[in-house]
Amino acid sequence: MAHPADSEAEHQNTVLVIVGGSMAAVKAPSVLRRLRGGGVKVNVIATRAALAFITELSLSTAADGPVGTDEAWFSPRPDALHLTLAKADAAVIVGASAELLAGAAHGHASDLAQATLLSVPGPVLWVPAMNAAMWRNPAVQANVQRLREWGHHFLGPEVGAFGTRGEGAGIGRMAGPEDIAAAALKLLEPALPPESEGRDLEGLKVVVSAGPTREYLDPVRFISNPSSGKMGFAVAQDARDRGAEVVLVTGPVNLPGPPGMAVVRIGSALELRDAVIQAAHDADIVVMTAAVADYRAAEPAGEKQAKVAGDVSIHLTPNPDILAELGRDRGGRVLVGFAMETHAGVERAAAKAARKNADFILLNYPTQAGTAFGGDDNQVTLVRADGSHEDWPRTSKRVVARRLLDEALRVHVQRTAG
Ligand code: C5P
């Protein structure tokens, strides 16, 4: 069977996953599935030791392709398998053993995993898993140090329970599959330009709303949502780094106020409205990432409501739509919104952009693992009122923020020139 790396398809990022000999090898299929879910192709190598813990069939099923093994490497074939598999944009070693670390730190090439690692051009991420005493051994630590000096990345090991034979707790447990896949995908992101190079928002005022709102029903109960505020904070921070004057209006979130900007903390949608409208009157760009509650209690109780027998109903009244209000008198401002949809996303987002007179809306999907609510990554589609749209790849919220502001600046320049 031809290996997927043998054919030259159109460019899709490829991650080489090397599975090492450790109990943690059983987590490798989950890492492979998550990487593929993140839109990348995977090349997989299992060391001889790895195959004592996990079957080749489990790995090839999760990878949807063949697994590179020493047996395949030493069999007659038309190519040099270590060079074919090394055609990857990044490498991650899942369940990295002391042996693999030692081999890489000393340039060994005695098995397929080691020989391939010597040829990978892109960044390398080690995810170690081993007994605490082995991890702390000075020889292992010296090898880790050496690899770090050469620019290799490390994730973990973590402190926690591991092993099944009473090894107990200590440092050495491998990071979880979700974190491994996210760290590997991060290696593929384009480097952000240094701050000094990117002051292209100098002289502009950017207003960002972030987080949820809380609509109190009585003094201790409220309607809200799980918005973490991370997306809005990322936009505010990027705008600040690019030289803008920034006002960040945020609902209740667990994030410290970033330095170098005005931070206004609010609770309800009505408070959010007042703060945003006031800040936005002389703004150049307004980005509404806040997850505004659509309704509030028509008559919030002044005292805590006691439990009653049977059903209760709450009378809710709509909150003002802040983005739409800004859109009615848009002037020269660039208006950006966010929308979460579970179906008919593009059409609904385009209709929303048109109704609210927003320049564009970034659409995301609450059902996608690791993105949107609470996560550090986001996968969005940029949608304009005319229905034109662009799918952006899954990246960190920081990179989404950068692209969002690139697009907002483009619209601003067009509008002020025209
Ligand atoms: O909730 P909806 O999908 O309509 O949100 C789309 C955009 O409108 C978001 O950017 C959100 O911050 C904004 N919005 C608002 N005021 C509301 C509801 C939503 O500004 N009351």
PDB file of C-alpha atoms and ligand atoms in Angstrom, residues 288 290 292 294 320-323 337-339 352 356, ligand 1:
ATOM      1  CA  MET A 288     -18.577  42.901  19.835  1.00  0.00           C
ATOM      2  CA  ALA A 290     -19.611  39.739  24.215  1.00  0.00           C
ATOM      3  CA  VAL A 292     -25.068  39.310  25.388  1.00  0.00           C
ATOM      4  CA  ASP A 294     -31.067  38.205  24.672  1.00  0.00           C
ATOM      5  CA  PRO A 320     -31.445  46.102  23.432  1.00  0.00           C
ATOM      6  CA  ASP A 321     -29.279  44.910  20.548  1.00  0.00           C
ATOM      7  CA  ILE A 322     -26.112  46.941  20.981  1.00  0.00           C
ATOM      8  CA  LEU A 323     -24.491  46.047  17.678  1.00  0.00           C
ATOM      9  CA  GLY A 337     -19.749  40.957  15.469  1.00  0.00           C
ATOM     10  CA  PHE A 338     -19.536  37.318  16.482  1.00  0.00           C
ATOM     11  CA  ALA A 339     -22.233  34.714  16.075  1.00  0.00           C
ATOM     12  CA  LYS A 352     -27.411  39.032  10.967  1.00  0.00           C
ATOM     13  CA  LYS A 356     -27.258  44.890  12.239  1.00  0.00           C
TER      14      LYS A 356
HETATM   15  O1  C5P B   1     -26.837  37.071  19.753  1.00  0.00           O
HETATM   16  P1  C5P B   1     -26.495  37.352  18.306  1.00  0.00           P
HETATM   17  O2  C5P B   1     -26.182  36.091  17.544  1.00  0.00           O
HETATM   18  O3  C5P B   1     -27.480  38.246  17.613  1.00  0.00           O
HETATM   19  O4  C5P B   1     -25.114  38.130  18.392  1.00  0.00           O
HETATM   20  C1  C5P B   1     -24.476  38.618  17.230  1.00  0.00           C
HETATM   21  C2  C5P B   1     -23.630  39.803  17.567  1.00  0.00           C
HETATM   22  O5  C5P B   1     -24.461  40.839  18.117  1.00  0.00           O
HETATM   23  C3  C5P B   1     -22.547  39.578  18.601  1.00  0.00           C
HETATM   24  O6  C5P B   1     -21.417  40.291  18.160  1.00  0.00           O
HETATM   25  C4  C5P B   1     -23.100  40.162  19.872  1.00  0.00           C
HETATM   26  O7  C5P B   1     -22.078  40.672  20.707  1.00  0.00           O
HETATM   27  C5  C5P B   1     -24.007  41.279  19.371  1.00  0.00           C
HETATM   28  N1  C5P B   1     -25.174  41.505  20.233  1.00  0.00           N
HETATM   29  C6  C5P B   1     -25.389  42.766  20.765  1.00  0.00           C
HETATM   30  N2  C5P B   1     -26.482  42.980  21.564  1.00  0.00           N
HETATM   31  C7  C5P B   1     -27.348  41.996  21.832  1.00  0.00           C
HETATM   32  C8  C5P B   1     -27.150  40.712  21.281  1.00  0.00           C
HETATM   33  C9  C5P B   1     -26.040  40.493  20.487  1.00  0.00           C
HETATM   34  O8  C5P B   1     -24.594  43.671  20.506  1.00  0.00           O
HETATM   35  N3  C5P B   1     -28.400  42.233  22.613  1.00  0.00           N
END
